[in-house]
Coordinates of C-alpha atoms and ligand atoms in Angstrom, one line a residue:
Chain A
M38 CA 0.0 0.0 0.0
T39 CA 2.8 2.5 -0.7
E40 CA 3.8 4.4 -3.8
A41 CA 5.9 1.4 -4.8
D42 CA 3.0 -0.8 -5.8
A43 CA 0.6 1.9 -6.8
P44 CA 1.3 1.9 -10.5
T45 CA 0.8 -1.9 -10.7
R46 CA -2.8 -1.8 -9.5
P47 CA -5.4 -2.5 -12.2
P48 CA -7.9 0.2 -13.1
L49 CA -11.3 -0.1 -11.6
V50 CA -13.3 2.6 -13.4
T51 CA -12.4 5.0 -16.2
L52 CA -14.2 8.2 -17.0
T53 CA -13.8 9.6 -20.5
G54 CA -15.2 12.9 -21.5
V55 CA -17.9 12.7 -18.9
A56 CA -20.1 15.8 -19.1
K57 CA -23.4 16.6 -17.5
T58 CA -25.9 19.3 -18.4
Y59 CA -29.0 19.3 -16.1
G60 CA -32.5 19.6 -17.4
N61 CA -32.6 23.3 -16.6
G62 CA -29.5 24.0 -18.7
T63 CA -26.9 24.2 -16.0
V64 CA -23.6 22.8 -17.2
A65 CA -22.4 20.9 -14.1
L66 CA -19.6 19.1 -15.8
A67 CA -17.7 19.6 -19.0
G68 CA -15.6 16.7 -20.1
V69 CA -14.0 14.9 -17.1
D70 CA -11.3 12.3 -17.7
A71 CA -10.1 10.2 -14.8
T72 CA -9.1 6.7 -13.9
I73 CA -9.7 5.3 -10.5
K74 CA -7.5 2.3 -9.7
Q75 CA -8.4 -0.6 -7.6
G76 CA -7.7 0.1 -4.0
D77 CA -7.2 3.8 -4.7
F78 CA -8.1 6.5 -2.2
V79 CA -9.0 9.5 -4.3
S80 CA -10.2 12.8 -3.1
L81 CA -12.1 15.4 -5.1
V82 CA -11.7 18.9 -4.0
G83 CA -13.0 22.1 -5.6
P84 CA -15.1 25.1 -4.9
S85 CA -18.8 24.8 -4.1
G86 CA -20.9 24.1 -7.1
C87 CA -18.1 22.8 -9.3
G88 CA -19.9 19.5 -9.8
K89 CA -18.3 17.2 -7.2
S90 CA -21.6 15.7 -6.1
T91 CA -22.7 15.4 -9.7
L92 CA -19.5 13.5 -10.6
L93 CA -19.9 11.1 -7.7
R94 CA -23.5 10.4 -8.6
I95 CA -22.5 9.6 -12.2
V96 CA -19.8 7.2 -10.9
A97 CA -22.4 5.6 -8.7
G98 CA -24.8 5.3 -11.7
L99 CA -27.5 7.3 -10.0
I100 CA -27.6 9.7 -12.9
G101 CA -26.3 9.2 -16.4
P102 CA -23.8 11.5 -18.1
S103 CA -25.1 13.6 -20.9
A104 CA -21.9 12.9 -22.8
G105 CA -18.9 10.6 -22.4
D106 CA -18.9 7.3 -20.6
V107 CA -18.1 5.5 -17.4
R108 CA -16.4 2.2 -17.9
W109 CA -16.0 -0.3 -15.1
H110 CA -13.2 -2.8 -15.4
T111 CA -15.2 -5.6 -13.8
T112 CA -15.8 -8.9 -15.4
D113 CA -19.3 -7.9 -16.6
G114 CA -18.5 -4.3 -17.2
A115 CA -21.1 -3.2 -14.7
R116 CA -20.7 -1.2 -11.5
P117 CA -20.0 -3.6 -8.6
A118 CA -23.2 -4.5 -6.8
D119 CA -21.9 -3.6 -3.4
V120 CA -21.1 0.1 -3.3
G121 CA -21.3 2.2 -0.2
F122 CA -22.6 5.8 -0.7
V123 CA -22.6 8.6 1.8
F124 CA -24.8 11.5 0.7
Q125 CA -23.9 15.1 1.4
D126 CA -26.9 15.2 3.8
A127 CA -27.5 12.3 6.1
T128 CA -30.5 11.0 4.1
L129 CA -32.0 8.9 6.9
M130 CA -35.5 7.5 7.1
P131 CA -37.2 9.6 9.7
W132 CA -39.7 6.9 10.6
A133 CA -37.0 4.4 11.5
S134 CA -34.7 4.1 14.5
V135 CA -31.0 4.6 14.2
L136 CA -30.6 0.8 14.2
D137 CA -33.2 0.3 11.5
N138 CA -31.6 2.9 9.4
V139 CA -28.2 1.2 9.5
F140 CA -30.0 -2.1 9.0
L141 CA -31.5 -1.0 5.7
P142 CA -28.8 -2.2 3.3
L143 CA -28.9 -5.7 4.9
K144 CA -32.6 -5.8 5.1
L145 CA -32.9 -5.1 1.4
R146 CA -30.7 -8.1 0.9
G147 CA -33.1 -10.3 2.9
I148 CA -30.9 -10.6 5.9
A149 CA -32.9 -11.1 9.2
R150 CA -32.6 -8.4 11.8
D151 CA -31.6 -10.7 14.6
K152 CA -28.9 -12.2 12.6
A153 CA -27.6 -8.8 11.5
R154 CA -27.6 -7.3 15.0
P155 CA -24.0 -7.9 16.0
Q156 CA -22.9 -6.4 12.7
L157 CA -25.2 -3.4 13.2
M158 CA -24.0 -2.8 16.7
E159 CA -20.4 -3.0 15.5
A160 CA -21.1 -0.4 12.8
L161 CA -22.7 1.9 15.3
A162 CA -19.9 1.4 17.8
R163 CA -17.4 2.4 15.1
V164 CA -19.0 5.8 14.7
G165 CA -19.6 6.1 18.5
L166 CA -23.3 5.8 18.5
A167 CA -23.8 2.4 20.2
D168 CA -25.9 4.1 22.9
F169 CA -28.3 5.6 20.3
A170 CA -29.5 2.5 18.5
G171 CA -33.1 3.1 19.6
A172 CA -33.2 6.9 18.9
F173 CA -35.0 8.4 16.0
P174 CA -33.1 10.7 13.5
R175 CA -34.9 13.8 14.7
E176 CA -33.5 13.2 18.2
L177 CA -29.9 13.4 16.9
S178 CA -27.7 16.3 16.1
G179 CA -26.6 17.0 12.6
G180 CA -23.2 15.4 13.1
M181 CA -24.7 12.4 14.8
K182 CA -27.1 11.9 11.8
M183 CA -24.1 12.1 9.5
R184 CA -22.3 9.4 11.5
V185 CA -25.4 7.1 11.3
S186 CA -25.3 7.6 7.5
L187 CA -21.6 6.6 7.6
A188 CA -22.4 3.5 9.7
R189 CA -25.0 2.6 7.1
A190 CA -22.6 2.9 4.3
L191 CA -20.0 0.8 6.1
V192 CA -22.3 -2.0 7.4
T193 CA -22.0 -4.0 4.2
Q194 CA -18.2 -3.7 4.1
P195 CA -18.4 -2.4 0.5
P196 CA -15.3 -2.8 -1.6
V197 CA -16.1 0.5 -3.3
L198 CA -17.0 3.5 -1.1
L199 CA -18.3 6.8 -2.5
M200 CA -18.4 9.6 0.0
D201 CA -19.8 13.1 -0.5
E202 CA -18.4 15.4 2.2
P203 CA -19.2 12.9 4.9
F204 CA -17.4 14.7 7.7
A205 CA -18.1 18.3 6.8
A206 CA -20.6 18.8 9.6
L207 CA -18.4 17.4 12.3
D208 CA -16.2 19.0 14.8
E209 CA -12.4 18.9 14.2
F210 CA -11.8 16.3 16.9
T211 CA -14.4 13.8 15.7
R212 CA -13.5 14.4 12.2
E213 CA -9.8 13.5 12.7
K214 CA -10.8 10.4 14.6
L215 CA -13.1 9.3 11.8
D216 CA -10.5 10.2 9.2
D217 CA -8.1 7.8 11.0
D218 CA -10.8 5.1 11.3
L219 CA -11.5 5.4 7.6
L220 CA -7.9 5.1 6.7
E221 CA -7.5 2.1 9.0
L222 CA -10.5 0.4 7.3
W223 CA -9.2 1.3 3.9
R224 CA -5.8 -0.1 4.6
S225 CA -7.0 -3.3 6.1
Q226 CA -9.9 -4.0 3.7
R227 CA -8.2 -2.7 0.5
W228 CA -11.3 -0.8 -0.5
T229 CA -11.5 1.8 -3.2
V230 CA -12.6 5.1 -1.9
I231 CA -13.7 8.3 -3.7
F232 CA -13.9 11.0 -1.2
V233 CA -15.4 14.5 -1.8
T234 CA -14.3 17.2 0.6
H235 CA -14.0 20.9 0.9
S236 CA -11.0 20.6 3.1
I237 CA -7.6 20.7 1.5
Y238 CA -6.0 19.3 4.7
E239 CA -8.4 16.4 4.9
S240 CA -7.8 15.5 1.2
V241 CA -4.1 15.5 1.7
Y242 CA -4.2 13.5 4.9
L243 CA -6.4 10.8 3.5
S244 CA -5.7 10.3 -0.1
E245 CA -3.3 8.7 -2.5
R246 CA -4.3 11.2 -5.1
V247 CA -6.2 14.5 -5.0
L248 CA -8.2 15.5 -8.0
V249 CA -8.6 19.3 -8.0
M250 CA -11.7 20.6 -9.7
G251 CA -12.7 24.0 -11.0
A252 CA -16.1 25.6 -11.5
R253 CA -18.0 27.0 -14.4
P254 CA -17.9 24.7 -16.2
G255 CA -17.0 21.9 -13.8
R256 CA -13.8 20.1 -14.8
I257 CA -10.7 18.6 -13.4
L258 CA -7.8 21.1 -13.2
G259 CA -5.1 18.8 -12.1
E260 CA -4.0 16.0 -9.9
V261 CA -1.7 16.0 -6.9
V262 CA -0.2 12.7 -5.9
I263 CA 0.3 12.3 -2.2
D264 CA 3.0 9.7 -1.9
A265 CA 3.4 9.7 1.8
P266 CA 3.6 6.3 3.4
H267 CA 0.9 4.6 5.5
P268 CA -0.1 4.4 8.3
R269 CA -0.4 8.1 8.5
G270 CA -0.8 9.7 11.9
P271 CA -0.5 12.9 13.8
A272 CA 3.2 13.0 12.9
F273 CA 2.3 13.2 9.2
R274 CA 0.0 16.2 9.9
R275 CA 3.1 18.1 11.2
S276 CA 5.5 17.0 8.5
H277 CA 7.0 19.3 5.9
D278 CA 5.7 16.8 3.3
Y279 CA 2.2 17.4 4.4
V280 CA 2.5 21.1 4.3
D281 CA 4.1 20.9 0.8
H282 CA 1.2 18.8 -0.5
C283 CA -1.4 21.1 1.0
A284 CA 0.4 24.0 -0.7
A285 CA 0.3 22.1 -4.0
V286 CA -3.4 21.4 -3.8
S287 CA -4.1 25.0 -2.8
A288 CA -2.1 26.3 -5.7
A289 CA -3.9 24.1 -8.2
L290 CA -7.2 25.4 -6.8
R291 CA -6.1 29.0 -7.1
E292 CA -5.1 28.4 -10.7
G293 CA -8.7 27.4 -11.4
V294 CA -10.0 30.6 -10.0
A295 CA -7.4 32.7 -11.9
T296 CA -8.2 31.2 -15.3
Chain B
M153 CA -40.1 21.0 31.8
N154 CA -41.8 19.9 35.0
G155 CA -44.9 17.8 35.2
E156 CA -47.2 20.5 36.4
D157 CA -46.5 22.8 33.4
K158 CA -47.5 20.0 31.1
A159 CA -50.5 18.8 33.0
L160 CA -52.1 22.2 33.4
P161 CA -52.6 23.2 29.8
R162 CA -53.6 19.6 29.0
A163 CA -56.5 19.5 31.5
M164 CA -57.5 23.0 30.4
R165 CA -57.9 21.8 26.8
V166 CA -60.7 19.6 28.0
V167 CA -62.1 21.7 30.9
V168 CA -62.5 24.9 29.0
P169 CA -64.6 23.6 26.0
V170 CA -66.7 21.6 28.4
L171 CA -67.3 24.6 30.6
V172 CA -68.3 26.6 27.5
G173 CA -70.7 23.9 26.5
V174 CA -72.3 23.8 30.0
V175 CA -72.7 27.6 30.1
F176 CA -74.2 27.6 26.5
I177 CA -76.7 24.9 27.4
A178 CA -77.6 26.7 30.6
I179 CA -78.3 29.9 28.8
W180 CA -80.3 28.0 26.1
E181 CA -82.4 26.4 28.8
A182 CA -83.0 29.7 30.5
L183 CA -83.9 31.5 27.4
V184 CA -86.4 28.9 26.3
R185 CA -88.0 28.8 29.7
L186 CA -88.1 32.5 30.4
G187 CA -89.2 33.4 26.9
N188 CA -91.8 30.6 26.7
V189 CA -90.5 29.5 23.3
P190 CA -92.7 26.8 21.9
P191 CA -90.9 23.4 21.5
F192 CA -91.5 23.2 17.8
V193 CA -89.5 26.4 17.3
L194 CA -86.7 25.6 19.7
P195 CA -86.9 22.9 22.3
A196 CA -85.1 23.3 25.6
P197 CA -82.1 21.0 26.2
S198 CA -84.1 19.2 28.9
A199 CA -86.8 18.4 26.4
I200 CA -84.2 17.1 23.9
W201 CA -82.8 14.9 26.7
T202 CA -86.2 13.6 27.6
S203 CA -86.9 12.8 23.9
L204 CA -83.6 11.1 23.7
V205 CA -84.4 8.9 26.7
L206 CA -88.0 8.1 25.5
N207 CA -86.9 7.2 22.0
F208 CA -83.7 5.6 23.1
G209 CA -84.4 2.2 21.5
S210 CA -85.3 3.4 18.0
L211 CA -82.6 6.1 18.0
M212 CA -79.9 3.7 18.9
A213 CA -81.1 1.3 16.2
S214 CA -80.9 4.2 13.7
L215 CA -77.5 5.2 15.0
W216 CA -76.3 1.6 14.5
V217 CA -77.6 1.7 10.8
T218 CA -75.8 5.0 10.1
L219 CA -72.7 3.9 11.9
R220 CA -72.6 0.7 10.0
V221 CA -72.9 2.3 6.6
T222 CA -70.4 5.0 7.5
L223 CA -67.8 2.7 8.8
A224 CA -68.1 0.2 6.0
A225 CA -67.9 3.0 3.4
F226 CA -64.9 4.4 5.3
L227 CA -63.1 1.1 5.4
L228 CA -63.7 0.4 1.8
A229 CA -62.6 4.0 0.9
I230 CA -59.3 3.3 2.7
V231 CA -58.8 0.0 0.9
G232 CA -59.9 1.4 -2.4
G233 CA -58.1 4.7 -2.1
I234 CA -54.8 3.3 -1.0
G235 CA -55.1 0.3 -3.4
L236 CA -55.8 2.5 -6.4
A237 CA -53.0 5.0 -5.4
I238 CA -50.5 2.1 -5.2
L239 CA -51.6 1.0 -8.6
F240 CA -51.2 4.5 -9.9
S241 CA -47.7 4.7 -8.4
Q242 CA -46.7 1.5 -10.2
S243 CA -47.8 2.6 -13.6
R244 CA -48.0 6.1 -14.9
R245 CA -50.2 4.8 -17.8
I246 CA -52.8 3.3 -15.5
E247 CA -52.8 6.6 -13.6
M248 CA -53.2 8.6 -16.8
A249 CA -56.1 6.4 -17.9
L250 CA -58.0 6.2 -14.6
F251 CA -57.3 9.4 -12.7
P252 CA -59.7 11.6 -14.7
Y253 CA -62.6 9.2 -13.9
A254 CA -61.8 9.3 -10.2
V255 CA -62.0 13.1 -10.5
I256 CA -65.3 12.9 -12.3
L257 CA -66.7 10.7 -9.6
Q258 CA -65.5 13.2 -7.0
V259 CA -66.7 16.4 -8.6
T260 CA -70.2 15.2 -9.5
P261 CA -72.4 16.0 -6.6
V262 CA -73.4 12.8 -4.8
V263 CA -77.0 14.0 -4.5
A264 CA -77.2 14.0 -8.3
I265 CA -75.9 10.5 -8.6
A266 CA -77.9 9.1 -5.7
P267 CA -81.2 8.5 -7.5
L268 CA -79.4 6.6 -10.3
I269 CA -77.5 4.4 -7.8
L270 CA -80.7 3.7 -5.9
I271 CA -82.5 2.6 -9.0
W272 CA -79.6 0.4 -10.1
V273 CA -79.0 -1.2 -6.8
G274 CA -82.7 -1.4 -6.0
Y275 CA -84.7 -0.4 -3.0
D276 CA -84.6 -3.9 -1.6
R277 CA -80.9 -3.5 -1.1
I278 CA -81.0 0.0 0.2
E279 CA -78.1 -0.3 2.6
L280 CA -75.8 -1.4 -0.2
A281 CA -76.9 1.7 -2.2
L282 CA -76.2 3.9 0.8
L283 CA -72.8 2.3 1.2
I284 CA -71.9 2.9 -2.5
L285 CA -72.9 6.5 -2.2
A286 CA -71.0 7.1 1.0
W287 CA -68.0 5.4 -0.5
I288 CA -68.0 7.6 -3.6
V289 CA -67.8 10.7 -1.4
A290 CA -65.2 9.3 1.0
F291 CA -62.6 7.6 -1.2
F292 CA -61.2 10.5 -3.2
P293 CA -59.3 12.3 -0.4
I294 CA -57.6 9.1 0.4
L295 CA -56.8 8.4 -3.2
S296 CA -55.4 11.9 -3.9
N297 CA -53.5 12.1 -0.6
T298 CA -52.0 8.7 -0.9
T299 CA -51.0 9.4 -4.5
L300 CA -49.2 12.5 -3.4
G301 CA -47.7 10.8 -0.4
L302 CA -46.3 7.9 -2.4
R303 CA -44.6 10.4 -4.7
S304 CA -43.2 12.6 -2.0
A305 CA -40.5 10.1 -0.8
D306 CA -37.1 11.8 -0.5
H307 CA -35.2 11.6 -3.7
N308 CA -31.9 10.8 -2.1
L309 CA -33.5 7.9 -0.2
R310 CA -34.9 6.7 -3.5
D311 CA -31.4 6.8 -4.9
L312 CA -30.1 4.9 -1.9
F313 CA -32.7 2.2 -2.4
R314 CA -31.7 2.0 -6.1
L315 CA -28.0 1.8 -5.2
Y316 CA -28.7 -1.2 -2.9
G317 CA -30.7 -2.9 -5.7
A318 CA -34.1 -2.7 -4.0
G319 CA -37.0 -4.1 -5.9
R320 CA -40.3 -2.4 -6.6
W321 CA -42.0 -4.1 -3.8
Q322 CA -39.3 -3.2 -1.3
V323 CA -39.3 0.5 -2.5
L324 CA -43.1 0.5 -2.0
T325 CA -43.2 -1.1 1.4
E326 CA -40.0 0.2 2.9
L327 CA -39.9 3.7 1.5
Q328 CA -43.0 4.9 -0.3
L329 CA -45.7 3.7 2.1
P330 CA -43.9 5.0 5.3
S331 CA -43.3 8.3 3.5
A332 CA -46.9 8.5 2.6
L333 CA -48.2 7.6 6.0
P334 CA -48.7 11.2 7.2
Y335 CA -50.5 12.0 4.0
I336 CA -52.7 8.9 4.2
L337 CA -53.7 9.8 7.8
A338 CA -54.5 13.3 6.8
G339 CA -56.7 12.0 3.9
M340 CA -58.4 9.6 6.3
K341 CA -59.3 12.4 8.7
I342 CA -61.1 14.2 5.8
S343 CA -62.5 11.0 4.5
G344 CA -63.9 9.8 7.8
G345 CA -66.1 12.9 8.1
L346 CA -67.1 12.7 4.4
A347 CA -68.2 9.1 4.8
L348 CA -70.7 10.2 7.4
I349 CA -71.8 13.1 5.3
G350 CA -72.2 10.8 2.3
A351 CA -74.2 8.3 4.4
V352 CA -76.5 11.0 5.7
V353 CA -77.0 12.6 2.3
A354 CA -77.7 9.2 0.7
E355 CA -80.3 8.5 3.4
F356 CA -82.0 11.9 2.7
V357 CA -82.2 11.1 -1.0
A358 CA -83.4 7.6 -0.4
G359 CA -86.1 9.0 1.7
S360 CA -88.7 6.7 3.3
G361 CA -87.1 3.8 1.5
T362 CA -84.6 3.5 4.2
G363 CA -86.8 4.2 7.1
T364 CA -84.1 3.3 9.6
G365 CA -81.0 5.6 9.6
L366 CA -80.5 8.6 11.8
A367 CA -80.9 11.0 8.8
W368 CA -84.3 9.5 8.1
R369 CA -85.2 10.0 11.8
I370 CA -84.5 13.7 11.3
V371 CA -86.7 13.9 8.2
E372 CA -89.4 11.9 9.9
A373 CA -89.3 14.0 13.1
G374 CA -89.5 17.1 10.9
Y375 CA -92.7 15.8 9.2
R376 CA -94.3 15.3 12.6
L377 CA -93.0 18.5 14.0
D378 CA -91.3 16.5 16.8
I379 CA -88.5 19.0 17.0
P380 CA -87.0 17.6 20.3
R381 CA -86.5 14.3 18.6
M382 CA -85.0 15.9 15.6
F383 CA -82.5 17.6 17.8
A384 CA -81.8 14.3 19.6
A385 CA -81.0 12.6 16.3
L386 CA -79.0 15.6 15.3
F387 CA -76.9 15.4 18.5
L388 CA -76.3 11.7 17.9
L389 CA -75.1 12.5 14.4
S390 CA -72.7 15.2 15.6
G391 CA -71.5 12.8 18.4
L392 CA -70.8 10.2 15.7
G393 CA -68.8 12.7 13.6
I394 CA -66.8 13.9 16.7
A395 CA -66.1 10.3 17.7
I396 CA -64.8 9.5 14.2
F397 CA -62.7 12.6 14.1
F398 CA -61.1 12.1 17.5
S399 CA -60.3 8.4 17.0
L400 CA -58.5 9.3 13.8
T401 CA -56.6 12.1 15.4
W402 CA -55.6 9.8 18.1
A403 CA -54.5 7.1 15.7
E404 CA -52.5 9.8 13.9
H405 CA -50.8 10.8 17.1
L406 CA -49.9 7.2 18.0
L407 CA -48.5 6.5 14.6
L408 CA -46.5 9.7 14.0
R409 CA -45.5 11.0 17.4
R410 CA -42.0 9.6 17.3
W411 CA -40.9 10.9 14.0
H412 CA -43.2 13.3 12.0
E413 CA -42.9 17.0 12.5
S414 CA -46.7 17.4 12.7
A415 CA -47.0 15.1 15.7
V416 CA -43.9 15.5 17.8
R417 CA -44.1 17.7 20.8
R418 CA -41.9 20.8 20.6
E419 CA -39.4 21.5 23.3
F420 CA -39.1 25.0 24.5
Ligands
ATP715 N1 -30.8 18.3 -9.9 C1 -30.2 19.4 -10.4 N2 -30.8 20.2 -11.3 C2 -30.2 21.2 -11.9 N3 -29.0 21.7 -11.5 C3 -28.3 21.0 -10.6 C4 -28.9 19.8 -10.0 N4 -28.0 19.4 -9.1 C5 -26.9 20.2 -9.2 N5 -27.1 21.2 -10.1 C6 -26.2 22.3 -10.5 O1 -25.0 21.6 -10.9 C7 -23.8 22.3 -10.4 C8 -23.0 21.4 -9.7 O2 -23.7 20.9 -8.5 P1 -23.0 19.9 -7.5 O3 -24.0 19.6 -6.5 O4 -22.4 18.7 -8.3 O5 -21.8 20.7 -6.9 P2 -20.8 20.4 -5.7 O6 -19.5 20.6 -6.3 O7 -21.2 19.1 -5.1 O8 -21.1 21.6 -4.7 P3 -21.0 21.6 -3.1 O9 -19.6 21.6 -2.8 O10 -21.6 22.9 -2.7 O11 -21.8 20.4 -2.6 C9 -24.4 23.5 -9.6 O12 -24.3 24.7 -10.3 C10 -25.8 23.2 -9.3 O13 -26.6 24.3 -9.4
MG716 MG1 -22.0 18.6 -3.3

C-alpha cells in the first residue's frame, strides 16, 4: 500500500469525457477524464458548485452523463453491486430508528434483523453511536445523523465507497478520529474510496491522489499525488511533506480561479 | 419542563370547552323557559334529553344503521383509495387512464348520482346503495393524498434504495408507504367525516325507502314537528362525527409521534 505498488494496481473505473448538463440548462460538468485504480483513495476537492456531487452520482450510476462514458473494469463491465454511498446530507428514514436505518442495506438483501444485530452494533460502535441505537433521527444532532449515515454505508463492508463530504458537519476532533478510522479500514480492507471534501487538509491527509476541480464549467484542473507512506498519523500532519502537499493542492485550486 | 407545566394546559384543553358547553346549554335552557319559546321552534335542552331517553331504542337502532354504513364506506374507501393509489404509483399509464374518472366521480355532486344508484341497486338492497354513495364521497381524499404521499418520498433515499438494488415491492413497502403515512392519515381524517356526510345525504335522498338511519329519523321528526326528537337525532349524528374525528386524530398521534414534524411535541 505504498507508492511502490501503486502503478501496478489495475484500473477499476475509467471516465472519459464525462459531461453533465442538467435539465434546466446548468452545465455541471464539461468533459471529465479520470481513472480510478483498484484500492485507490482519491479525493475530489473544488469550490462549491463545481460538480463534485454530480460526478460522484455519475460514478455511482445514479444519474447518467449527458456525454462521455463511465467504464467499469469488472468482469461484466457493470458497477460492482456492493457500493457504499454517503450523501452530502444524512438522508435517513425519519420513521425508522438509528438501528433500523443502519439495517436498511442488509434488510434489502433479505438478511434477518436478529442475525444482523452484531454487525449493526459494531457499525454503530465504530461511529460512536452504540448508545443511540433506539433513537430516531430527529432526536440526533446534525453530526450524529451524518455518522449514522456513515455507519449505514460501512455496514455491508463495501469494496467501493463513495463519500460526499461525509465529515463536513463534524467538529475537528471527531473528524480527525473518523479520518483515522476510515484510513484504517481502507488499509485493512483494501477498499476503493472516492472522497469528496472541501478541506484541502483532509484531502491530503487521507488520499493517494487529490483531483482538483474547477467551476463554471466543472472540470478537473489537475492531480496532486500524495506519496506519503501509510499508516499516517499525527506526525504526518506536522511534517513538511504534508505542508508541501497542501500548498500544491491549494495552488492548483487557485489556478482554477485565476483562469 | 416539569410535570405541572405540562398537566395544566392539557387539562385546560378539556375543561375549557366543556365549561363553555355547559354555560351555553344553561343559557339556552334559561332563554327557552323564560321566553316561553314553543318546543316546535326551539326545544329546551331538557326536552331534547327527555326525547332522547324516551326514544332511546329506536334512535340507537338508527344510530347503528348509520354507523354501519359510515364505517363500511370508510373502510372500503381506505382499501380502495390506498389500493388505487398504489396501482397509480406503479404505472403512470394506468394513472393517466383512470385518474380523470376518479376526479369525475368526485366532482359530480353525490346528491345528483344518488337516484341513479338507488335505482340500479334497488330499494330492496337500500343499505348497499347507501354504502356505495358514501364510498364515492369518501374515497377521493384518500386516493389523492396517498398518490401525493407515495410520490413525495425523499429523492436521495430513493437513490439509496436503487443503489442497494431494492426491488419495486421493497421500495413500495420500505420507502414509499412509510413516507406516505402522514398523507394517508390526513386523507383519512377528511374522508372519515365525508363518509358520514355521504351516508346522511344518501339517506335523505333515499327517503322513506330506508326508514331506519339517523338521517331519516330527522326527516321523519320534521314531518311530525317533533323537534326535540329531531335535535336528539342531530346530536347523535354530531356525536358520531366527533367520535370518528377524534379516533382518527388519536391514531395519527400514535403512529406519528416519534418521527413526524406534525405530531412530535416541541421542546421549549
Ligand atoms: N438536480 C439538479 N438540477 C439542476 N441543476 C443542478 C442539480 N444538481 C446540481 N445542479 C447544479 O450543478 C452544479 C454542480 O452541482 P453539484 O451539487 O455537483 O456541486 P458540488 O461541487 O457538489 O457543490 P458543493 O460543494 O456545494 O456540494 C451546480 O451549479 C448546481 O446548481
Ligand atoms: Mg456537493
